[in-house]
Structures are given as structure tokens and as C-alpha cells.
Coordinates of C-alpha atoms in Angstrom, one line a residue:
M1 CA -0.2 0.0 -0.1
P2 CA 1.5 3.7 -0.7
A3 CA 2.9 5.4 2.9
G4 CA 1.1 7.5 4.8
E5 CA -2.1 5.4 4.2
S6 CA -5.1 5.0 6.8
F7 CA -4.6 1.3 8.5
Y8 CA -6.3 0.3 11.1
I9 CA -6.6 -3.0 11.4
T10 CA -8.7 -5.2 14.6
T11 CA -8.2 -8.1 16.4
P12 CA -11.3 -9.9 17.1
I13 CA -12.3 -8.2 21.0
Y14 CA -12.8 -11.6 23.4
Y15 CA -14.8 -12.7 25.7
P16 CA -13.4 -12.8 29.3
S17 CA -15.1 -14.8 30.3
D18 CA -12.0 -17.0 31.7
V19 CA -8.8 -16.2 31.3
P20 CA -6.9 -16.1 28.1
H21 CA -5.1 -18.7 26.7
I22 CA -2.0 -19.0 23.7
G23 CA -5.1 -18.6 21.1
H24 CA -5.6 -15.4 22.3
G25 CA -2.0 -14.2 22.5
Y26 CA -1.3 -16.0 18.3
T27 CA -3.5 -13.4 17.0
S28 CA -2.5 -10.8 19.4
V29 CA 0.9 -10.9 18.4
A30 CA -0.5 -11.1 14.5
V31 CA -2.1 -8.2 14.5
D32 CA 0.3 -6.4 16.9
T33 CA 3.0 -7.3 14.3
L34 CA 1.2 -6.5 10.9
A35 CA -0.4 -3.0 13.0
R36 CA 3.9 -2.7 13.7
W37 CA 5.1 -2.9 10.0
H38 CA 3.2 -0.8 8.9
R39 CA 3.3 1.8 11.6
Q40 CA 7.2 2.0 10.4
S41 CA 6.9 2.2 6.7
G42 CA 5.1 5.5 7.3
D43 CA 1.0 3.8 7.5
D44 CA -1.8 5.7 9.4
T45 CA -2.1 3.0 12.1
W46 CA -4.4 1.5 14.8
M47 CA -4.5 -1.4 15.9
L48 CA -7.7 -1.8 18.3
T49 CA -8.7 -4.7 20.3
G50 CA -10.4 -5.6 23.6
T51 CA -12.7 -6.3 25.8
D52 CA -16.6 -8.1 24.5
E53 CA -18.3 -8.0 28.4
H54 CA -22.4 -8.9 27.9
G55 CA -24.5 -11.4 26.8
Q56 CA -25.8 -14.5 29.0
K57 CA -22.7 -16.4 29.6
M58 CA -21.1 -13.5 31.6
L59 CA -24.2 -13.2 33.3
R60 CA -23.9 -16.3 34.6
A61 CA -20.6 -16.5 35.5
A62 CA -20.2 -13.5 37.4
A63 CA -23.2 -15.7 39.2
A64 CA -21.8 -18.1 39.8
N65 CA -19.0 -16.2 42.1
G66 CA -21.7 -14.1 43.5
V67 CA -20.9 -10.8 42.4
T68 CA -22.3 -8.3 39.7
P69 CA -21.3 -8.9 36.1
Q70 CA -19.4 -6.1 36.0
E71 CA -17.3 -6.6 38.8
W72 CA -16.7 -9.6 37.4
V73 CA -16.1 -8.5 34.1
D74 CA -14.0 -6.0 35.5
K75 CA -11.5 -8.3 37.3
L76 CA -11.4 -10.6 34.9
V77 CA -9.3 -7.8 31.8
S78 CA -8.0 -6.0 35.4
E79 CA -5.9 -9.2 36.3
S80 CA -6.2 -10.6 32.8
W81 CA -6.9 -9.2 29.3
F82 CA -4.5 -5.9 30.2
P83 CA -1.4 -7.4 31.3
L84 CA -1.7 -10.5 28.0
L85 CA -1.4 -7.1 26.5
T86 CA 1.8 -6.5 28.6
T87 CA 3.4 -10.5 28.4
L88 CA 3.3 -10.3 25.0
D89 CA 4.2 -7.3 23.4
V90 CA 1.2 -5.5 22.0
A91 CA 1.7 -2.0 21.5
N92 CA -2.1 -1.7 20.3
D93 CA -3.7 1.7 20.1
D94 CA -7.1 1.5 22.0
F95 CA -8.8 -0.9 24.4
I96 CA -12.3 -0.8 24.1
R97 CA -14.3 -2.4 26.6
T98 CA -18.6 -3.1 25.2
T99 CA -19.7 -2.0 28.7
Q100 CA -17.5 1.6 27.9
E101 CA -20.0 4.5 28.1
R102 CA -18.5 5.2 24.2
H103 CA -19.6 2.5 23.5
E104 CA -23.1 1.8 25.1
R105 CA -24.1 4.9 23.1
N106 CA -22.9 4.8 20.2
V107 CA -24.9 1.3 19.4
Q108 CA -27.9 2.5 20.4
V109 CA -27.1 5.2 17.3
F110 CA -26.4 2.2 14.9
F111 CA -29.4 -0.1 15.8
Q112 CA -32.0 3.0 15.7
K113 CA -30.8 4.0 12.3
L114 CA -31.6 0.3 10.9
Y115 CA -34.9 0.6 12.7
D116 CA -35.6 3.5 11.1
A117 CA -34.8 2.6 7.8
G118 CA -36.8 -0.5 7.5
Y119 CA -33.8 -3.0 8.4
I120 CA -35.4 -4.5 11.7
Y121 CA -38.7 -6.6 12.7
A122 CA -40.5 -7.8 15.7
G123 CA -41.3 -12.1 15.4
E124 CA -41.1 -14.7 17.6
Y125 CA -37.5 -17.1 17.8
E126 CA -37.9 -20.8 19.1
A127 CA -34.3 -22.8 17.9
L128 CA -31.3 -24.3 19.6
Y129 CA -28.9 -21.9 21.7
C130 CA -25.1 -22.5 23.5
V131 CA -24.1 -19.8 25.8
G132 CA -20.5 -21.1 25.8
C133 CA -20.5 -19.4 21.6
E134 CA -23.4 -17.0 22.8
E135 CA -25.5 -18.0 20.1
F136 CA -27.9 -19.9 17.8
K137 CA -26.2 -22.7 16.5
P138 CA -26.5 -23.4 12.6
E139 CA -27.4 -27.4 12.1
S140 CA -24.1 -27.5 10.4
E141 CA -23.1 -26.8 14.2
I142 CA -25.5 -29.2 16.3
V143 CA -24.3 -33.0 16.8
D144 CA -26.0 -35.7 18.8
G145 CA -24.9 -35.5 22.6
T146 CA -21.8 -39.1 24.1
G147 CA -21.5 -41.0 27.0
P148 CA -22.9 -38.6 30.1
F149 CA -24.9 -35.9 27.3
E150 CA -26.5 -39.1 25.0
G151 CA -29.4 -38.9 23.6
L152 CA -28.6 -34.7 23.6
K153 CA -28.2 -32.2 20.9
V154 CA -25.0 -31.0 21.4
C155 CA -22.9 -27.8 20.2
A156 CA -20.3 -29.3 18.0
I157 CA -17.5 -26.8 19.5
H158 CA -17.6 -27.3 22.7
S159 CA -19.9 -30.6 22.9
K160 CA -22.2 -29.1 25.9
P161 CA -26.1 -29.8 25.8
L162 CA -27.4 -27.1 23.7
E163 CA -30.8 -25.1 25.0
L164 CA -34.4 -25.0 23.4
L165 CA -35.4 -21.1 23.3
Q166 CA -38.7 -19.0 22.5
E167 CA -38.9 -15.7 22.9
K168 CA -40.4 -13.0 21.4
N169 CA -37.1 -11.1 19.6
Y170 CA -36.2 -8.4 17.7
F171 CA -35.0 -9.6 13.8
F172 CA -32.4 -7.8 11.0
K173 CA -33.5 -8.1 7.3
L174 CA -30.0 -10.3 6.5
S175 CA -31.5 -12.0 3.4
E176 CA -32.3 -9.2 2.0
F177 CA -28.3 -8.5 1.8
Q178 CA -28.0 -12.3 0.0
D179 CA -26.9 -10.7 -3.6
R180 CA -25.8 -7.6 -2.5
L181 CA -22.6 -10.2 0.3
L182 CA -22.7 -12.2 -3.4
E183 CA -21.6 -9.6 -5.4
L184 CA -19.2 -7.8 -3.0
Y185 CA -17.2 -11.1 -2.3
K186 CA -17.2 -11.9 -6.2
T187 CA -15.9 -7.6 -6.9
E188 CA -13.5 -7.6 -4.4
P189 CA -12.0 -11.2 -3.8
D190 CA -9.8 -10.5 -1.2
F191 CA -12.4 -9.5 0.7
V192 CA -11.8 -12.6 3.0
R193 CA -9.2 -13.9 3.0
P194 CA -7.3 -16.7 2.7
D195 CA -8.8 -18.7 -0.8
S196 CA -10.6 -21.3 1.9
A197 CA -12.3 -19.2 4.1
R198 CA -13.6 -16.9 1.3
N199 CA -14.9 -20.8 -0.5
E200 CA -16.4 -21.5 2.6
V201 CA -18.3 -18.3 3.4
V202 CA -19.2 -17.9 -0.3
S203 CA -21.1 -21.4 0.1
F204 CA -22.9 -20.1 3.1
V205 CA -24.8 -17.3 2.2
S206 CA -25.8 -18.8 -1.8
Q207 CA -27.4 -21.6 0.6
G208 CA -29.8 -19.0 1.7
L209 CA -29.5 -16.6 4.3
K210 CA -32.4 -16.2 7.3
D211 CA -33.0 -13.1 8.8
L212 CA -31.0 -12.5 12.5
S213 CA -32.6 -12.2 16.0
I214 CA -30.7 -9.4 17.4
S215 CA -32.1 -8.8 20.7
R216 CA -33.0 -10.8 23.6
S217 CA -36.0 -10.4 26.7
T218 CA -34.7 -12.9 29.2
F219 CA -31.6 -11.1 30.6
D220 CA -30.6 -7.5 31.2
W221 CA -27.4 -7.9 31.2
G222 CA -26.6 -5.6 28.1
I223 CA -27.4 -3.3 25.9
P224 CA -30.8 -1.8 25.4
L225 CA -33.0 -1.5 22.5
P226 CA -33.9 2.8 22.1
W227 CA -37.2 2.0 20.8
D228 CA -37.7 -1.0 22.9
T229 CA -35.9 -1.0 26.3
S230 CA -37.6 -4.5 27.3
H231 CA -35.0 -6.0 24.7
V232 CA -30.7 -6.7 25.2
I233 CA -29.0 -6.2 21.9
Y234 CA -27.8 -9.8 21.0
V235 CA -24.1 -10.0 23.0
W236 CA -22.6 -10.4 19.1
V237 CA -24.2 -7.6 17.5
D238 CA -23.4 -5.2 20.0
A239 CA -19.9 -7.1 20.2
L240 CA -20.0 -6.4 16.5
L241 CA -20.2 -2.4 16.7
N242 CA -16.9 -2.2 18.1
Y243 CA -15.2 -1.7 15.1
A244 CA -16.8 1.6 14.6
T245 CA -17.2 2.9 17.2
A246 CA -13.6 2.8 19.2
V247 CA -12.9 5.2 15.6
G248 CA -16.1 7.9 17.0
Y249 CA -19.0 5.7 15.2
G250 CA -21.7 8.4 16.2
S251 CA -19.7 10.9 18.1
D252 CA -16.6 11.6 16.1
E253 CA -17.6 11.8 12.8
E254 CA -13.7 13.0 11.6
L255 CA -12.1 10.6 13.8
F256 CA -14.5 8.0 11.8
A257 CA -14.0 9.6 8.8
R258 CA -9.9 8.9 9.0
R259 CA -9.5 5.6 10.0
W260 CA -13.0 4.0 8.6
P261 CA -13.1 0.5 7.3
A262 CA -11.0 -1.9 8.8
Y263 CA -9.5 -4.6 8.4
H264 CA -11.0 -7.7 10.3
V265 CA -8.8 -10.7 12.2
V266 CA -10.0 -13.3 13.6
G267 CA -10.6 -16.8 14.3
K268 CA -12.4 -18.9 11.3
D269 CA -14.7 -20.3 13.6
I270 CA -16.2 -16.8 13.8
L271 CA -15.5 -16.1 9.6
R272 CA -19.5 -15.6 9.1
F273 CA -20.2 -12.6 11.8
H274 CA -17.5 -10.5 11.3
A275 CA -17.5 -11.2 7.0
V276 CA -21.9 -12.3 6.4
I277 CA -23.7 -10.8 9.4
W278 CA -21.2 -7.8 9.8
P279 CA -21.1 -6.2 6.0
A280 CA -25.2 -7.0 5.8
M281 CA -25.3 -5.4 8.5
L282 CA -23.2 -2.0 7.0
M283 CA -24.6 -1.6 3.8
A284 CA -28.4 -1.4 5.8
A285 CA -26.8 1.6 7.9
G286 CA -25.6 3.7 4.7
L287 CA -21.1 2.8 5.4
E288 CA -18.7 1.3 3.7
V289 CA -17.7 -2.5 4.7
P290 CA -14.6 -3.2 6.3
K291 CA -11.6 -3.4 3.4
G292 CA -10.8 -7.5 4.5
V293 CA -11.5 -10.1 6.8
F294 CA -8.6 -12.5 7.9
A295 CA -9.7 -15.7 9.6
H296 CA -6.1 -17.7 10.7
G297 CA -6.3 -21.0 12.0
W298 CA -7.0 -23.3 14.7
L299 CA -3.9 -23.3 17.3
L300 CA -4.5 -28.0 17.9
V301 CA -2.7 -29.0 21.1
G302 CA -3.1 -32.7 20.9
G303 CA -5.1 -33.2 17.9
E304 CA -7.7 -29.9 19.8
K305 CA -8.3 -26.4 19.2
M306 CA -7.4 -24.6 22.4
S307 CA -10.2 -25.1 24.3
K308 CA -10.5 -23.8 28.7
S309 CA -13.0 -26.1 28.8
K310 CA -11.7 -29.1 27.5
L311 CA -8.7 -28.1 29.9
T312 CA -6.9 -28.1 26.6
G313 CA -5.5 -24.3 27.3
I314 CA -2.0 -22.8 28.0
A315 CA -1.9 -19.7 29.5
P316 CA 1.0 -17.5 27.5
T317 CA 3.2 -17.0 30.8
E318 CA 3.7 -20.9 31.0
I319 CA 6.0 -20.4 28.0
T320 CA 7.2 -16.7 28.0
D321 CA 7.7 -17.3 31.4
V322 CA 10.6 -19.6 29.8
F323 CA 11.5 -18.9 26.5
G324 CA 10.7 -14.7 26.1
S325 CA 8.2 -12.8 24.4
D326 CA 10.8 -12.5 21.3
A327 CA 10.4 -16.7 20.6
Y328 CA 7.2 -16.8 21.9
R329 CA 5.5 -14.2 18.7
F330 CA 8.5 -15.7 16.0
Y331 CA 7.4 -19.0 17.8
F332 CA 3.3 -19.6 17.0
L333 CA 4.4 -16.6 13.9
S334 CA 6.8 -18.4 12.2
A335 CA 6.1 -22.0 12.4
I336 CA 2.7 -22.0 11.2
A337 CA 1.1 -21.0 7.8
F338 CA -0.5 -18.1 8.5
G339 CA -4.3 -19.0 7.6
Q340 CA -3.6 -22.3 8.3
D341 CA -4.4 -24.6 11.2
G342 CA -1.2 -25.9 13.9
S343 CA -0.1 -27.8 16.0
F344 CA 1.9 -26.8 19.1
S345 CA 4.3 -28.5 21.2
W346 CA 7.2 -27.8 23.6
E347 CA 9.7 -29.8 22.0
D348 CA 8.7 -28.6 18.2
L349 CA 9.3 -25.1 20.4
S350 CA 12.1 -25.8 22.2
A351 CA 13.6 -27.4 18.8
R352 CA 12.8 -23.9 16.7
Y353 CA 14.3 -21.1 19.7
Q354 CA 17.2 -22.9 20.2
A355 CA 18.4 -23.7 15.6
E356 CA 16.7 -20.3 14.5
L357 CA 17.0 -17.8 17.5
A358 CA 20.1 -19.3 19.1
N359 CA 22.3 -20.7 17.0
G360 CA 21.0 -19.0 14.2
F361 CA 20.2 -15.6 14.5
G362 CA 21.1 -14.8 18.0
N363 CA 24.6 -16.4 17.4
L364 CA 25.3 -14.5 14.2
A365 CA 25.0 -11.2 16.1
S366 CA 26.8 -12.5 18.7
R367 CA 29.8 -12.9 16.9
T368 CA 30.2 -10.0 14.5
I369 CA 29.7 -7.7 17.5
A370 CA 32.6 -9.5 19.3
M371 CA 35.4 -9.5 16.0
I372 CA 34.7 -6.7 15.8
E373 CA 35.2 -5.2 19.4
R374 CA 38.3 -7.6 18.5
Y375 CA 39.9 -6.8 14.8
F376 CA 38.5 -3.1 15.4
G377 CA 38.7 -2.6 18.5
G378 CA 35.0 -2.1 18.3
V379 CA 34.3 -0.2 16.0
V380 CA 32.7 -0.6 12.6
P381 CA 35.1 -1.0 9.9
A382 CA 34.8 0.8 6.8
A383 CA 34.3 -1.4 4.0
G384 CA 36.7 -1.9 1.1
E385 CA 36.7 -2.9 -2.6
Y386 CA 32.6 -5.1 -3.4
A387 CA 33.5 -8.6 -4.1
A388 CA 30.5 -10.7 -5.6
Q389 CA 30.6 -12.9 -2.4
D390 CA 29.6 -9.8 -1.2
L391 CA 26.9 -7.7 -3.7
A392 CA 25.3 -11.3 -3.1
V393 CA 25.2 -11.2 0.5
Q394 CA 23.5 -6.9 -0.2
Q395 CA 20.8 -8.4 -3.7
I396 CA 19.6 -10.8 -0.6
V397 CA 19.6 -8.1 1.8
A398 CA 17.3 -6.4 -1.4
K399 CA 15.3 -8.9 -2.1
A400 CA 14.5 -10.1 0.5
A401 CA 12.6 -7.1 2.4
A402 CA 10.7 -6.1 -0.6
D403 CA 9.7 -10.0 -0.8
A404 CA 8.5 -9.1 3.0
D405 CA 6.7 -6.4 2.4
A406 CA 4.8 -8.1 -0.9
A407 CA 3.9 -10.9 1.8
V408 CA 2.7 -9.2 5.0
E409 CA 0.7 -7.1 2.5
R410 CA -1.2 -10.5 1.5
F411 CA -1.3 -11.2 5.6
R412 CA 1.3 -13.3 5.2
I413 CA 3.7 -13.1 8.6
D414 CA 4.3 -16.7 8.0
E415 CA 6.3 -16.0 4.3
A416 CA 7.5 -11.9 5.4
I417 CA 9.8 -14.4 8.1
A418 CA 10.9 -17.2 5.7
D419 CA 11.6 -14.1 3.6
V420 CA 13.9 -12.0 6.1
W421 CA 15.6 -15.8 7.3
T422 CA 17.3 -15.7 4.2
I423 CA 19.4 -12.8 5.1
V424 CA 20.1 -14.2 8.8
D425 CA 21.2 -18.5 6.9
A426 CA 23.2 -16.4 3.6
L427 CA 25.1 -13.9 6.4
N428 CA 26.1 -17.5 8.9
G429 CA 26.8 -19.1 6.0
Y430 CA 29.0 -16.1 4.7
I431 CA 30.8 -16.4 7.2
T432 CA 31.9 -20.0 6.5
E433 CA 33.3 -18.8 3.7
N434 CA 35.2 -16.2 4.0
E435 CA 36.7 -16.5 7.4
P436 CA 37.2 -13.7 9.0
W437 CA 38.7 -15.1 11.8
S438 CA 41.8 -16.1 8.9
L439 CA 41.6 -12.8 7.5
A440 CA 42.1 -11.6 10.5
K441 CA 46.2 -13.2 10.6
D442 CA 47.2 -11.5 7.9
E443 CA 47.7 -8.0 7.9
E444 CA 47.4 -7.6 4.3
Q445 CA 43.8 -9.0 4.7
K446 CA 43.2 -6.0 6.9
E447 CA 41.0 -3.7 4.1
R448 CA 38.8 -7.3 3.1
L449 CA 38.3 -8.2 6.6
G450 CA 36.9 -4.8 7.0
T451 CA 34.1 -5.1 4.1
V452 CA 33.3 -8.8 5.2
L453 CA 32.7 -7.3 9.0
Y454 CA 31.2 -4.7 7.7
T455 CA 28.9 -7.0 5.8
C456 CA 27.7 -8.3 8.5
A457 CA 26.9 -5.4 10.5
E458 CA 24.9 -3.7 8.0
G459 CA 23.1 -7.1 7.8
L460 CA 22.6 -6.9 10.6
R461 CA 21.1 -3.2 11.1
A462 CA 18.1 -4.5 7.7
L463 CA 17.4 -7.6 10.2
A464 CA 17.0 -5.9 13.4
V465 CA 14.5 -2.8 10.9
L466 CA 12.7 -6.2 9.5
L467 CA 12.4 -8.5 12.5
S468 CA 11.7 -5.6 14.8
P469 CA 7.4 -5.8 14.0
V470 CA 8.5 -9.2 15.4
M471 CA 11.0 -9.5 17.6
P472 CA 10.7 -5.8 19.3
Q473 CA 12.9 -6.4 22.5
S474 CA 15.7 -8.7 21.1
T475 CA 16.1 -5.7 18.3
A476 CA 16.2 -3.3 20.5
K477 CA 19.4 -4.9 21.5
L478 CA 19.9 -5.7 18.4
W479 CA 20.3 -1.9 17.2
D480 CA 21.2 -0.9 20.5
A481 CA 24.4 -3.2 20.0
L482 CA 25.2 -2.1 16.5
G483 CA 25.6 1.8 18.5
A484 CA 23.1 2.2 15.5
S485 CA 21.1 4.4 17.8
A486 CA 24.0 7.2 17.3
G487 CA 24.0 7.4 13.6
L488 CA 21.1 6.2 12.9
G489 CA 18.3 7.5 15.6
A490 CA 14.9 5.8 17.1
L491 CA 15.1 2.1 15.8
T492 CA 11.1 2.0 15.5
A493 CA 12.0 5.5 12.9
Q494 CA 13.6 3.2 10.7
P495 CA 11.4 3.5 7.6
L496 CA 10.8 -0.1 7.1
R497 CA 10.1 -0.4 3.3
D498 CA 13.8 1.1 3.4
A499 CA 15.3 -1.5 4.9
G500 CA 16.9 -3.6 2.2
R501 CA 18.9 -0.3 0.7
W502 CA 22.1 -1.0 1.5
G503 CA 24.5 0.9 3.1
Q504 CA 22.8 2.3 6.0
L505 CA 25.1 1.3 8.9
P506 CA 27.5 4.6 9.3
A507 CA 31.5 3.3 9.1
S508 CA 32.7 4.4 12.7
T509 CA 29.8 3.3 14.6
Q510 CA 31.1 2.0 17.8
V511 CA 29.4 -1.1 19.0
Q512 CA 28.8 -2.6 22.7
A513 CA 29.4 -5.7 24.5
L514 CA 25.9 -7.9 23.4
A515 CA 24.9 -10.2 25.7
P516 CA 23.5 -13.4 24.2
L517 CA 19.4 -13.2 22.3
F518 CA 18.4 -15.6 22.5
P519 CA 20.0 -17.6 26.3
R520 CA 20.4 -21.8 26.5
I521 CA 17.6 -22.8 28.1
E522 CA 18.8 -25.6 30.5
A523 CA 16.8 -28.6 30.7
T524 CA 13.9 -29.8 34.0
A525 CA 12.7 -33.0 34.5

């Protein structure tokens, strides 16, 4: 995208009925990395995350704990969800809570507009409801129970019995938007990504859409409908509005015009809400649809989706306390093709940490700094005449930077990291081939030694910039060790799309001692 354009990106807002697990962390660091990349590229970037705090499940959880729903969500958000952002170094620009007045007031503005336009009507509804999903379940997600639930209908996602609900509700005329949605998917083929998600959405909409119940009248923990306060707005459609209310919908027209529309990154299990219901609601309100919806896959543990209810949830701190936040971010963003399911195992995490981070990137940084200290008194040497192998490294750096930026445009963070990692591999091979320790023994090879070590240092400069959105802590340490701040300024101020241009690190820069970026992890019994 051209530099300076608006890049507004969101995580789904999380349902804080329980503590966050690594699946939530996966989504958050992916969106944060995309936001950091665009922010450092000079785009007008805004990252939103937050919590979805209404609904029947939250009401029941609060009652079970002997507190009010507001007290319950305040406790969960302050003790678990805010700390997650610090644990994983997420640099979000805003955090919205659906119990905030800025959200509740403008959700009512939105639905009053739809009601006045004739897109909402009263009716009766009977269907099977999953409290865990906070959703009336389609036939495709209803299965026969087994074991203690034999003879019952259960949710295919939560494996828990469904409740038959019969209520007088208000309905949104979703069925009227089938043709417009199909036209959207046809004319904007990247509106839903990856292709597997797009095909799923097109198939679902092509089968016909039913009008959507958008209110509940059997409990009061929610936002009241402005024209009928005996009903609260269905938690999912209330939650979807956060993406608009957070950037000024209904209250700040200038801000909304600047930020909207957004890119949404969601788990594939909530794709239908974001790629079908949400754009239809926006169409009804006369607003632009999102720029795109990207559905990532599930994190699998033991072959099953990450889930607290199935005891497969792993807290992010279980990983970061041992390996650090950068390793967490690198592992999940590089080991899993973004958009596909991926399996997590401690063995794979440990192996990748050692091979790619400690031995690959970390060792490259340590020995380059050490050789500059040893052979040039800690001063980055000037390069002499470049040989073919030096020019080859320069070409690899330039290509990696361009390819990584293109991969980020496709939301393929994993491919972007793989592109950048070609520099790590190239530099490690370059050192082995040129043997600077041997060159240092021959005074006549001093200029050649300087060229080799400048090439390594300049390659590390590019790596620090390109990897800073993925691993902000370790790249900041490397930047300081290279002495780059003195000559180039802060790492986060480096134009990321210019990272591949060779020769930016000034010669004569004073390097600093560098402790291991990724220390050895001692195995425990």
C-alpha cells in the first residue's frame, strides 16, 4: 500500500469469561506485528483490541461467583486481559470494552438508524442456543451427544448440550443482503482471506440467508434497544459494533472518516459473523464495509482446538516465563502458516528456539559484534571494494526486504519471516565462507576483513529493522549493540520499506557488548 494511507486493524474483541490462553495470544501478536510493520512503514496505523463483556454466559459466571456482572468483568479484564498485552509486548493503540459508555451509546445510535430504515422488525424465534458460543446454532454445528450427553443435541464446538429457546425478539433483515454480499465477494475477491475461508463464506451465503435475531428479552445484561428497553441487543451484534464505535462512529465524524474502514483478523470459528453479518449490517446503515476479513486457523494441542473448557488451554506466561516474549511471537508467527491450523508442542518450540533463534540469529549477532570488538577495537570498519560474494549478500537483503513487505500485504506473516530469514542464513554462510578469523591473521587482508565485517554489521542492521515488528525486545538490544542509534536514530523510527537499501549503517560506529539475545534454556526434569 502507498505510504501514509490509513491502516486500521483489529483483533476480535475477546470474551473474558475465563483467562486468556495461547490462542488469544496468537491472534494478538499477529495483529500487533502487522500494525507494527505498517506503523514503521509510515502508514497512518491504528490497532484496536478489547473485550466483549455482555451476554448470558457472563451473567451466569458472575452469579456463580457471587458478584455483579460489571464487577466480574472488571476483575477479569484488570487481572488477566490487560496484563496479556504487557506479557506479549502488544503495542495496541486502543482497548475497547463493550461496557464503556462510548460504545453502548453509539450502538443504540446504530440500531435506531437500522430500525428507522425498516431493516428491523419484531417476531418470535425458537432455536437451539449455545451459551458458550452465545449463538443460535445452525444445523451444521449441532451434533448428537455421547456419554453423559447421550440423547441430547450438543454444540459441535463446545461439546455441551444446547438449550432450546423460544422468545419474542427483534430481527434484522439479513436475508435481503444475500445478493449484495455475493456481489461483494465477487468484485472484491480479497475481502475474505485466505481462499479456503472465502470459499466457505460464499458457499454459506449461496445457500440462502435467514433473518437474524438481534435481541434477547429473558435477561438484562446487555445494551437496551432504544425503542424497546425490555429487550437487550444480542451480544454478537453488540460486539461487532466495537470496530466502529472505537473510532468515533456516532460521536466523532472526522475521526471515523479518517480511520474507517478496517481490516479484521479473526479466528475461523467466528468468520461468519465478520464476513456475512457485519458487512450486511454496515450496508443497511449506509456505511462502507470493512477493507477485508482475514481468518486464521486454530491452534491445536493434542489434535484438538485450544480450549479452556476441554482443559487444553495453555497460559501465555507458561511460555514467556521460560523462553521470553520474543520467542513466543517468533514461534507462533513463523511455525504456523497464517490462515491454516497449526499444532503446538513444547518439543517443537524448544527445537526452533535453539536452532533458529539461539544458534541462527542470536549467534550471528553475537559473533559479529565480538569480531568487530576484537579485530577493530569495537568500531565498525569501512568497507573496501566489494567482491561478488559481498554483492550477493546485498542482493539477498534487498530482495528479502521487498518480498517480506509484499508478504505482509497478503497478511502472510509466516512468509514474511521466512523471507527475512534468508538474510540470517546468507550471513551465517557468508561468515563460514570468508573466515574472518583467518583474514585477521594476515595484515595484508585488513581491508578485506573490514569489508566482510561491515557486510555482516550492515546485514544485521537490516535484520534488526525487518524483525523489529516480530521481536521488538531482541532487535532493540541488537540495535543498541550495533551503536546504530547514534548514527541512525531509534530503531522504531527506521523506515521499514527502506530497510533493504544497502550502506545505511555508518562506518566508525562504536559497537557495544552484546549479551546472548536468546540464552540457552536449561532442560528441567
